[in-house]
């Protein structure tokens, strides 16, 4: 690349953006005004803040003992008691001698047939309580019925406050009863728990800021990157200046890097200005609210140590670079500025879980979480702010590698978008749904487009989500397992792919990549499945140890293992090994892979299909393991040119896992001829260290052999051979 070209493009884009008043206002002025205005609103709202105050009517107050009556008559900031008689509260009512005589369901109140709503409104109360004659002993043993209208919010608040008040009265009554016994009235008091906090206030404030600020940084780093990216891509399309730039001596890659540096500058500026404005405003608000009822909460957001701020500033750079590259790639798809603005919400929805995850309790920096994009960087900054330098240093290489990899992939995606003439010069004219369907039918090709393949994968994930929810609660038997597996695999996975392939593609055979494979490819795939299974088992166990399974998932897996013991072996291999292997490979390494592979998008096809394949498993631990295995299967599908090799690999892999689990649960002894590779321990068959080492070496050899094997430049599928045979005859 010519860095002089990049510098010229960067300076050009910076000048253009600085001339746009709306961009300057959003990037520089809005952060300086937003948080002070929010602080001013907090001051104004605080002046009108008051506690909930409700009125509760008491019928039969003469039945209340004097000691409890004095407690009720004491001033209360939340409850105002209104003493009512039966005749005043419910005119012409029959004598209410028991709790069962209370009107319910808005029904009658004597001869006038008044509704409860009218009774409450007439007495100007939010709820009414009948005090029985044997109060309080009978109430403590049974219940105290309250007349309320839950349609009113004040009535709901009154019931909640009344329940709290009755519980306090109950405790006081028990305390007085126990005061004359050897136990004493303090027997029912909760024991005092003395907590000694050894952490300095600065570290506690750093912990709270580390949970709040990454969320703010994400929103503003993405916002600050996205709007300039829209203007640099869709805006130039509308102004007609993009063609002039593309005709310059600068290459497409140099143009992308020049625009990317511009977007990064605005993203960094937006994030830093918002960080400074928010921190300054929060510090002023803490000082102003000191000594009030909210000071305890706000003091936790007090001044942050300078070292912690430095670690936060280090977090801003990788997040800004990553989201700037993503924003530029997505903005290049837009045909107009208006269309580009619609793409902001999907980006926020994708990035939001990655930022919300570190805010969950118990999520800390570890070798497993350091592999999660954005999340690992946030947890790393939190570990540095907390002084956990050893853990942070161990995870820095992983976090750095993941962040750089994601950023480079985003940049590569943006470059590919700029190199595509169909993306850069798409028609921005409007089109109705009818014309779009007509054109889609007329312009069908042998394989789907990338968007159609991605849409198919997302539809399958949605179907699996609702399908698994509908199957929750079924008893885990062999018959129900067969039924649910066939419904999920054939109806919710293969079904949508077949429908879309029939409608959108001319050749179903090419859409599902049903090519002819040599016996060498099939044998190599089968041997690789056997050799790689021990390594995959160790990796899956490491993932399960890093991300612990939930109680419900563990119980479900135990029930599944118990079901395998009684199930027929042939049926298990057919339903749980062969059917998923065929359906999942036809979908993810077939239809989805074929569309994503268009325009030399081999890396895109491998990664996206693996990600969708992992999400289809539904359990986090299985999704992580399946995504890694999906990358290998995608590479194998790319090298072999079809799905048959991956079906063989998938079937053998599933079969080995099911057979090991079934024999282990049955308590079978390992046969002598294979005892050098397998061992049995407490009902679990596992691999020996010798076979794990040998299988890893064999796997590496097979992968290298497949990678370096020469192939014919023309690969004919079965459909082409049949056509040639028909024309010959």
PDB file of N, CA, C and O in Angstrom, residues 594-652:
ATOM      1  N   UNK A 594     -22.741 -22.659   0.316  1.00  0.00           N
ATOM      2  CA  UNK A 594     -22.665 -22.379  -1.120  1.00  0.00           C
ATOM      3  C   UNK A 594     -22.936 -20.917  -1.424  1.00  0.00           C
ATOM      4  O   UNK A 594     -22.293 -20.325  -2.301  1.00  0.00           O
ATOM      5  N   UNK A 595     -23.904 -20.304  -0.714  1.00  0.00           N
ATOM      6  CA  UNK A 595     -24.180 -18.895  -0.953  1.00  0.00           C
ATOM      7  C   UNK A 595     -23.105 -17.981  -0.417  1.00  0.00           C
ATOM      8  O   UNK A 595     -22.709 -17.004  -1.079  1.00  0.00           O
ATOM      9  N   UNK A 596     -22.595 -18.287   0.753  1.00  0.00           N
ATOM     10  CA  UNK A 596     -21.559 -17.446   1.344  1.00  0.00           C
ATOM     11  C   UNK A 596     -20.225 -17.567   0.623  1.00  0.00           C
ATOM     12  O   UNK A 596     -19.364 -16.692   0.749  1.00  0.00           O
ATOM     13  N   UNK A 597     -20.035 -18.637  -0.137  1.00  0.00           N
ATOM     14  CA  UNK A 597     -18.774 -18.859  -0.836  1.00  0.00           C
ATOM     15  C   UNK A 597     -18.685 -18.081  -2.147  1.00  0.00           C
ATOM     16  O   UNK A 597     -17.617 -18.044  -2.775  1.00  0.00           O
ATOM     17  N   UNK A 598     -19.771 -17.448  -2.560  1.00  0.00           N
ATOM     18  CA  UNK A 598     -19.760 -16.689  -3.816  1.00  0.00           C
ATOM     19  C   UNK A 598     -18.719 -15.577  -3.772  1.00  0.00           C
ATOM     20  O   UNK A 598     -18.412 -15.040  -2.708  1.00  0.00           O
ATOM     21  N   UNK A 599     -18.202 -15.247  -4.950  1.00  0.00           N
ATOM     22  CA  UNK A 599     -17.210 -14.170  -5.090  1.00  0.00           C
ATOM     23  C   UNK A 599     -15.961 -14.433  -4.243  1.00  0.00           C
ATOM     24  O   UNK A 599     -15.435 -13.533  -3.582  1.00  0.00           O
ATOM     25  N   UNK A 600     -15.531 -15.696  -4.232  1.00  0.00           N
ATOM     26  CA  UNK A 600     -14.313 -16.093  -3.523  1.00  0.00           C
ATOM     27  C   UNK A 600     -14.393 -15.818  -2.019  1.00  0.00           C
ATOM     28  O   UNK A 600     -13.369 -15.551  -1.374  1.00  0.00           O
ATOM     29  N   UNK A 601     -15.572 -15.920  -1.454  1.00  0.00           N
ATOM     30  CA  UNK A 601     -15.728 -15.695  -0.018  1.00  0.00           C
ATOM     31  C   UNK A 601     -15.558 -16.965   0.790  1.00  0.00           C
ATOM     32  O   UNK A 601     -16.444 -17.332   1.574  1.00  0.00           O
ATOM     33  N   UNK A 602     -14.431 -17.643   0.607  1.00  0.00           N
ATOM     34  CA  UNK A 602     -14.224 -18.926   1.283  1.00  0.00           C
ATOM     35  C   UNK A 602     -14.088 -18.740   2.795  1.00  0.00           C
ATOM     36  O   UNK A 602     -14.690 -19.498   3.571  1.00  0.00           O
ATOM     37  N   UNK A 603     -13.312 -17.756   3.201  1.00  0.00           N
ATOM     38  CA  UNK A 603     -13.137 -17.520   4.640  1.00  0.00           C
ATOM     39  C   UNK A 603     -14.461 -17.112   5.276  1.00  0.00           C
ATOM     40  O   UNK A 603     -14.818 -17.578   6.365  1.00  0.00           O
ATOM     41  N   UNK A 604     -15.203 -16.257   4.599  1.00  0.00           N
ATOM     42  CA  UNK A 604     -16.516 -15.855   5.106  1.00  0.00           C
ATOM     43  C   UNK A 604     -17.431 -17.062   5.250  1.00  0.00           C
ATOM     44  O   UNK A 604     -18.136 -17.203   6.262  1.00  0.00           O
ATOM     45  N   UNK A 605     -17.435 -17.938   4.257  1.00  0.00           N
ATOM     46  CA  UNK A 605     -18.310 -19.107   4.311  1.00  0.00           C
ATOM     47  C   UNK A 605     -17.934 -20.034   5.464  1.00  0.00           C
ATOM     48  O   UNK A 605     -18.804 -20.550   6.180  1.00  0.00           O
ATOM     49  N   UNK A 606     -16.649 -20.238   5.664  1.00  0.00           N
ATOM     50  CA  UNK A 606     -16.205 -21.138   6.738  1.00  0.00           C
ATOM     51  C   UNK A 606     -16.577 -20.579   8.106  1.00  0.00           C
ATOM     52  O   UNK A 606     -17.139 -21.293   8.958  1.00  0.00           O
ATOM     53  N   UNK A 607     -16.301 -19.289   8.334  1.00  0.00           N
ATOM     54  CA  UNK A 607     -16.526 -18.708   9.658  1.00  0.00           C
ATOM     55  C   UNK A 607     -18.008 -18.521   9.964  1.00  0.00           C
ATOM     56  O   UNK A 607     -18.479 -18.872  11.055  1.00  0.00           O
ATOM     57  N   UNK A 608     -18.769 -17.981   9.017  1.00  0.00           N
ATOM     58  CA  UNK A 608     -20.185 -17.713   9.274  1.00  0.00           C
ATOM     59  C   UNK A 608     -20.965 -19.012   9.420  1.00  0.00           C
ATOM     60  O   UNK A 608     -21.819 -19.146  10.301  1.00  0.00           O
ATOM     61  N   UNK A 609     -20.707 -19.982   8.566  1.00  0.00           N
ATOM     62  CA  UNK A 609     -21.408 -21.269   8.686  1.00  0.00           C
ATOM     63  C   UNK A 609     -21.058 -21.965   9.998  1.00  0.00           C
ATOM     64  O   UNK A 609     -21.919 -22.599  10.615  1.00  0.00           O
ATOM     65  N   UNK A 610     -19.801 -21.841  10.434  1.00  0.00           N
ATOM     66  CA  UNK A 610     -19.420 -22.436  11.723  1.00  0.00           C
ATOM     67  C   UNK A 610     -20.122 -21.738  12.880  1.00  0.00           C
ATOM     68  O   UNK A 610     -20.562 -22.383  13.839  1.00  0.00           O
ATOM     69  N   UNK A 611     -20.243 -20.416  12.798  1.00  0.00           N
ATOM     70  CA  UNK A 611     -20.927 -19.665  13.858  1.00  0.00           C
ATOM     71  C   UNK A 611     -22.407 -20.039  13.927  1.00  0.00           C
ATOM     72  O   UNK A 611     -22.955 -20.278  15.017  1.00  0.00           O
ATOM     73  N   UNK A 612     -23.072 -20.123  12.788  1.00  0.00           N
ATOM     74  CA  UNK A 612     -24.479 -20.523  12.775  1.00  0.00           C
ATOM     75  C   UNK A 612     -24.639 -21.967  13.224  1.00  0.00           C
ATOM     76  O   UNK A 612     -25.601 -22.308  13.935  1.00  0.00           O
ATOM     77  N   UNK A 613     -23.717 -22.823  12.837  1.00  0.00           N
ATOM     78  CA  UNK A 613     -23.748 -24.222  13.266  1.00  0.00           C
ATOM     79  C   UNK A 613     -23.609 -24.336  14.783  1.00  0.00           C
ATOM     80  O   UNK A 613     -24.299 -25.134  15.424  1.00  0.00           O
ATOM     81  N   UNK A 614     -22.743 -23.531  15.365  1.00  0.00           N
ATOM     82  CA  UNK A 614     -22.609 -23.564  16.817  1.00  0.00           C
ATOM     83  C   UNK A 614     -23.849 -23.057  17.526  1.00  0.00           C
ATOM     84  O   UNK A 614     -24.292 -23.642  18.518  1.00  0.00           O
ATOM     85  N   UNK A 615     -24.450 -21.972  17.028  1.00  0.00           N
ATOM     86  CA  UNK A 615     -25.656 -21.440  17.665  1.00  0.00           C
ATOM     87  C   UNK A 615     -26.820 -22.411  17.590  1.00  0.00           C
ATOM     88  O   UNK A 615     -27.716 -22.379  18.443  1.00  0.00           O
ATOM     89  N   UNK A 616     -26.844 -23.275  16.603  1.00  0.00           N
ATOM     90  CA  UNK A 616     -27.962 -24.202  16.448  1.00  0.00           C
ATOM     91  C   UNK A 616     -28.020 -25.251  17.547  1.00  0.00           C
ATOM     92  O   UNK A 616     -29.050 -25.920  17.693  1.00  0.00           O
ATOM     93  N   UNK A 617     -26.980 -25.416  18.341  1.00  0.00           N
ATOM     94  CA  UNK A 617     -26.967 -26.448  19.379  1.00  0.00           C
ATOM     95  C   UNK A 617     -27.682 -26.010  20.651  1.00  0.00           C
ATOM     96  O   UNK A 617     -28.076 -26.855  21.446  1.00  0.00           O
ATOM     97  N   UNK A 618     -27.816 -24.719  20.896  1.00  0.00           N
ATOM     98  CA  UNK A 618     -28.671 -24.244  21.978  1.00  0.00           C
ATOM     99  C   UNK A 618     -28.041 -24.156  23.345  1.00  0.00           C
ATOM    100  O   UNK A 618     -28.501 -23.383  24.176  1.00  0.00           O
ATOM    101  N   UNK A 619     -27.009 -24.934  23.641  1.00  0.00           N
ATOM    102  CA  UNK A 619     -26.325 -24.903  24.925  1.00  0.00           C
ATOM    103  C   UNK A 619     -24.979 -24.215  24.726  1.00  0.00           C
ATOM    104  O   UNK A 619     -24.259 -24.516  23.763  1.00  0.00           O
ATOM    105  N   UNK A 620     -24.623 -23.282  25.628  1.00  0.00           N
ATOM    106  CA  UNK A 620     -23.429 -22.474  25.444  1.00  0.00           C
ATOM    107  C   UNK A 620     -22.190 -23.337  25.266  1.00  0.00           C
ATOM    108  O   UNK A 620     -21.387 -23.117  24.354  1.00  0.00           O
ATOM    109  N   UNK A 621     -22.012 -24.326  26.142  1.00  0.00           N
ATOM    110  CA  UNK A 621     -20.808 -25.158  26.073  1.00  0.00           C
ATOM    111  C   UNK A 621     -20.746 -25.927  24.760  1.00  0.00           C
ATOM    112  O   UNK A 621     -19.695 -26.016  24.113  1.00  0.00           O
ATOM    113  N   UNK A 622     -21.886 -26.485  24.337  1.00  0.00           N
ATOM    114  CA  UNK A 622     -21.913 -27.199  23.066  1.00  0.00           C
ATOM    115  C   UNK A 622     -21.746 -26.246  21.891  1.00  0.00           C
ATOM    116  O   UNK A 622     -21.144 -26.611  20.873  1.00  0.00           O
ATOM    117  N   UNK A 623     -22.266 -25.041  22.016  1.00  0.00           N
ATOM    118  CA  UNK A 623     -22.138 -24.072  20.929  1.00  0.00           C
ATOM    119  C   UNK A 623     -20.679 -23.696  20.692  1.00  0.00           C
ATOM    120  O   UNK A 623     -20.235 -23.575  19.543  1.00  0.00           O
ATOM    121  N   UNK A 624     -19.915 -23.513  21.787  1.00  0.00           N
ATOM    122  CA  UNK A 624     -18.494 -23.165  21.636  1.00  0.00           C
ATOM    123  C   UNK A 624     -17.733 -24.308  20.970  1.00  0.00           C
ATOM    124  O   UNK A 624     -16.967 -24.105  20.016  1.00  0.00           O
ATOM    125  N   UNK A 625     -17.943 -25.521  21.461  1.00  0.00           N
ATOM    126  CA  UNK A 625     -17.245 -26.680  20.887  1.00  0.00           C
ATOM    127  C   UNK A 625     -17.665 -26.912  19.442  1.00  0.00           C
ATOM    128  O   UNK A 625     -16.837 -27.203  18.576  1.00  0.00           O
ATOM    129  N   UNK A 626     -18.981 -26.784  19.173  1.00  0.00           N
ATOM    130  CA  UNK A 626     -19.464 -27.021  17.814  1.00  0.00           C
ATOM    131  C   UNK A 626     -18.980 -25.954  16.849  1.00  0.00           C
ATOM    132  O   UNK A 626     -18.748 -26.236  15.665  1.00  0.00           O
ATOM    133  N   UNK A 627     -18.817 -24.721  17.315  1.00  0.00           N
ATOM    134  CA  UNK A 627     -18.308 -23.666  16.434  1.00  0.00           C
ATOM    135  C   UNK A 627     -16.876 -23.957  16.010  1.00  0.00           C
ATOM    136  O   UNK A 627     -16.508 -23.766  14.837  1.00  0.00           O
ATOM    137  N   UNK A 628     -16.061 -24.417  16.958  1.00  0.00           N
ATOM    138  CA  UNK A 628     -14.675 -24.768  16.610  1.00  0.00           C
ATOM    139  C   UNK A 628     -14.653 -25.949  15.642  1.00  0.00           C
ATOM    140  O   UNK A 628     -13.904 -25.950  14.648  1.00  0.00           O
ATOM    141  N   UNK A 629     -15.486 -26.956  15.914  1.00  0.00           N
ATOM    142  CA  UNK A 629     -15.559 -28.088  14.993  1.00  0.00           C
ATOM    143  C   UNK A 629     -16.140 -27.658  13.650  1.00  0.00           C
ATOM    144  O   UNK A 629     -15.755 -28.190  12.597  1.00  0.00           O
ATOM    145  N   UNK A 630     -17.054 -26.679  13.664  1.00  0.00           N
ATOM    146  CA  UNK A 630     -17.625 -26.194  12.420  1.00  0.00           C
ATOM    147  C   UNK A 630     -16.594 -25.541  11.520  1.00  0.00           C
ATOM    148  O   UNK A 630     -16.711 -25.595  10.288  1.00  0.00           O
ATOM    149  N   UNK A 631     -15.592 -24.904  12.114  1.00  0.00           N
ATOM    150  CA  UNK A 631     -14.515 -24.317  11.293  1.00  0.00           C
ATOM    151  C   UNK A 631     -13.759 -25.414  10.555  1.00  0.00           C
ATOM    152  O   UNK A 631     -13.450 -25.284   9.356  1.00  0.00           O
ATOM    153  N   UNK A 632     -13.458 -26.500  11.255  1.00  0.00           N
ATOM    154  CA  UNK A 632     -12.771 -27.622  10.598  1.00  0.00           C
ATOM    155  C   UNK A 632     -13.651 -28.248   9.519  1.00  0.00           C
ATOM    156  O   UNK A 632     -13.179 -28.557   8.415  1.00  0.00           O
ATOM    157  N   UNK A 633     -14.943 -28.427   9.821  1.00  0.00           N
ATOM    158  CA  UNK A 633     -15.842 -29.005   8.827  1.00  0.00           C
ATOM    159  C   UNK A 633     -15.986 -28.086   7.616  1.00  0.00           C
ATOM    160  O   UNK A 633     -16.071 -28.563   6.472  1.00  0.00           O
ATOM    161  N   UNK A 634     -16.031 -26.772   7.850  1.00  0.00           N
ATOM    162  CA  UNK A 634     -16.103 -25.845   6.729  1.00  0.00           C
ATOM    163  C   UNK A 634     -14.859 -25.900   5.863  1.00  0.00           C
ATOM    164  O   UNK A 634     -14.937 -25.851   4.625  1.00  0.00           O
ATOM    165  N   UNK A 635     -13.696 -25.995   6.499  1.00  0.00           N
ATOM    166  CA  UNK A 635     -12.450 -26.124   5.737  1.00  0.00           C
ATOM    167  C   UNK A 635     -12.444 -27.418   4.947  1.00  0.00           C
ATOM    168  O   UNK A 635     -12.030 -27.446   3.778  1.00  0.00           O
ATOM    169  N   UNK A 636     -12.912 -28.511   5.553  1.00  0.00           N
ATOM    170  CA  UNK A 636     -12.974 -29.799   4.853  1.00  0.00           C
ATOM    171  C   UNK A 636     -13.952 -29.736   3.687  1.00  0.00           C
ATOM    172  O   UNK A 636     -13.689 -30.291   2.612  1.00  0.00           O
ATOM    173  N   UNK A 637     -15.093 -29.043   3.885  1.00  0.00           N
ATOM    174  CA  UNK A 637     -16.055 -28.901   2.791  1.00  0.00           C
ATOM    175  C   UNK A 637     -15.474 -28.069   1.657  1.00  0.00           C
ATOM    176  O   UNK A 637     -15.733 -28.337   0.482  1.00  0.00           O
ATOM    177  N   UNK A 638     -14.694 -27.067   1.993  1.00  0.00           N
ATOM    178  CA  UNK A 638     -14.065 -26.228   0.962  1.00  0.00           C
ATOM    179  C   UNK A 638     -13.007 -27.011   0.177  1.00  0.00           C
ATOM    180  O   UNK A 638     -12.954 -26.940  -1.056  1.00  0.00           O
ATOM    181  N   UNK A 639     -12.187 -27.777   0.880  1.00  0.00           N
ATOM    182  CA  UNK A 639     -11.127 -28.521   0.208  1.00  0.00           C
ATOM    183  C   UNK A 639     -11.667 -29.683  -0.614  1.00  0.00           C
ATOM    184  O   UNK A 639     -11.121 -30.002  -1.665  1.00  0.00           O
ATOM    185  N   UNK A 640     -12.744 -30.301  -0.149  1.00  0.00           N
ATOM    186  CA  UNK A 640     -13.291 -31.452  -0.868  1.00  0.00           C
ATOM    187  C   UNK A 640     -14.280 -31.040  -1.948  1.00  0.00           C
ATOM    188  O   UNK A 640     -14.578 -31.837  -2.841  1.00  0.00           O
ATOM    189  N   UNK A 641     -14.841 -29.838  -1.862  1.00  0.00           N
ATOM    190  CA  UNK A 641     -15.759 -29.363  -2.884  1.00  0.00           C
ATOM    191  C   UNK A 641     -17.190 -29.804  -2.719  1.00  0.00           C
ATOM    192  O   UNK A 641     -18.004 -29.591  -3.620  1.00  0.00           O
ATOM    193  N   UNK A 642     -17.553 -30.407  -1.607  1.00  0.00           N
ATOM    194  CA  UNK A 642     -18.923 -30.853  -1.393  1.00  0.00           C
ATOM    195  C   UNK A 642     -19.167 -31.192   0.060  1.00  0.00           C
ATOM    196  O   UNK A 642     -18.337 -30.914   0.934  1.00  0.00           O
ATOM    197  N   UNK A 643     -20.320 -31.802   0.317  1.00  0.00           N
ATOM    198  CA  UNK A 643     -20.713 -32.095   1.699  1.00  0.00           C
ATOM    199  C   UNK A 643     -20.584 -33.566   2.055  1.00  0.00           C
ATOM    200  O   UNK A 643     -20.747 -33.921   3.223  1.00  0.00           O
ATOM    201  N   UNK A 644     -20.307 -34.421   1.095  1.00  0.00           N
ATOM    202  CA  UNK A 644     -20.297 -35.845   1.398  1.00  0.00           C
ATOM    203  C   UNK A 644     -19.202 -36.196   2.396  1.00  0.00           C
ATOM    204  O   UNK A 644     -19.403 -37.003   3.312  1.00  0.00           O
ATOM    205  N   UNK A 645     -18.031 -35.592   2.252  1.00  0.00           N
ATOM    206  CA  UNK A 645     -16.943 -35.860   3.200  1.00  0.00           C
ATOM    207  C   UNK A 645     -17.298 -35.376   4.601  1.00  0.00           C
ATOM    208  O   UNK A 645     -16.991 -36.048   5.590  1.00  0.00           O
ATOM    209  N   UNK A 646     -17.936 -34.227   4.696  1.00  0.00           N
ATOM    210  CA  UNK A 646     -18.316 -33.720   6.021  1.00  0.00           C
ATOM    211  C   UNK A 646     -19.431 -34.550   6.634  1.00  0.00           C
ATOM    212  O   UNK A 646     -19.498 -34.685   7.860  1.00  0.00           O
ATOM    213  N   UNK A 647     -20.331 -35.111   5.799  1.00  0.00           N
ATOM    214  CA  UNK A 647     -21.364 -36.014   6.333  1.00  0.00           C
ATOM    215  C   UNK A 647     -20.716 -37.252   6.935  1.00  0.00           C
ATOM    216  O   UNK A 647     -21.092 -37.705   8.030  1.00  0.00           O
ATOM    217  N   UNK A 648     -19.740 -37.826   6.234  1.00  0.00           N
ATOM    218  CA  UNK A 648     -19.029 -39.000   6.753  1.00  0.00           C
ATOM    219  C   UNK A 648     -18.311 -38.653   8.061  1.00  0.00           C
ATOM    220  O   UNK A 648     -18.388 -39.397   9.051  1.00  0.00           O
ATOM    221  N   UNK A 649     -17.610 -37.525   8.070  1.00  0.00           N
ATOM    222  CA  UNK A 649     -16.910 -37.084   9.289  1.00  0.00           C
ATOM    223  C   UNK A 649     -17.895 -36.893  10.437  1.00  0.00           C
ATOM    224  O   UNK A 649     -17.669 -37.361  11.561  1.00  0.00           O
ATOM    225  N   UNK A 650     -18.984 -36.205  10.173  1.00  0.00           N
ATOM    226  CA  UNK A 650     -19.973 -35.898  11.212  1.00  0.00           C
ATOM    227  C   UNK A 650     -20.615 -37.174  11.752  1.00  0.00           C
ATOM    228  O   UNK A 650     -20.798 -37.321  12.973  1.00  0.00           O
ATOM    229  N   UNK A 651     -20.962 -38.101  10.869  1.00  0.00           N
ATOM    230  CA  UNK A 651     -21.599 -39.348  11.306  1.00  0.00           C
ATOM    231  C   UNK A 651     -20.663 -40.180  12.182  1.00  0.00           C
ATOM    232  O   UNK A 651     -21.064 -40.689  13.237  1.00  0.00           O
ATOM    233  N   UNK A 652     -19.410 -40.316  11.768  1.00  0.00           N
ATOM    234  CA  UNK A 652     -18.459 -41.112  12.562  1.00  0.00           C
ATOM    235  C   UNK A 652     -18.190 -40.435  13.899  1.00  0.00           C
ATOM    236  O   UNK A 652     -18.119 -41.105  14.948  1.00  0.00           O
TER     237      UNK A 652
END
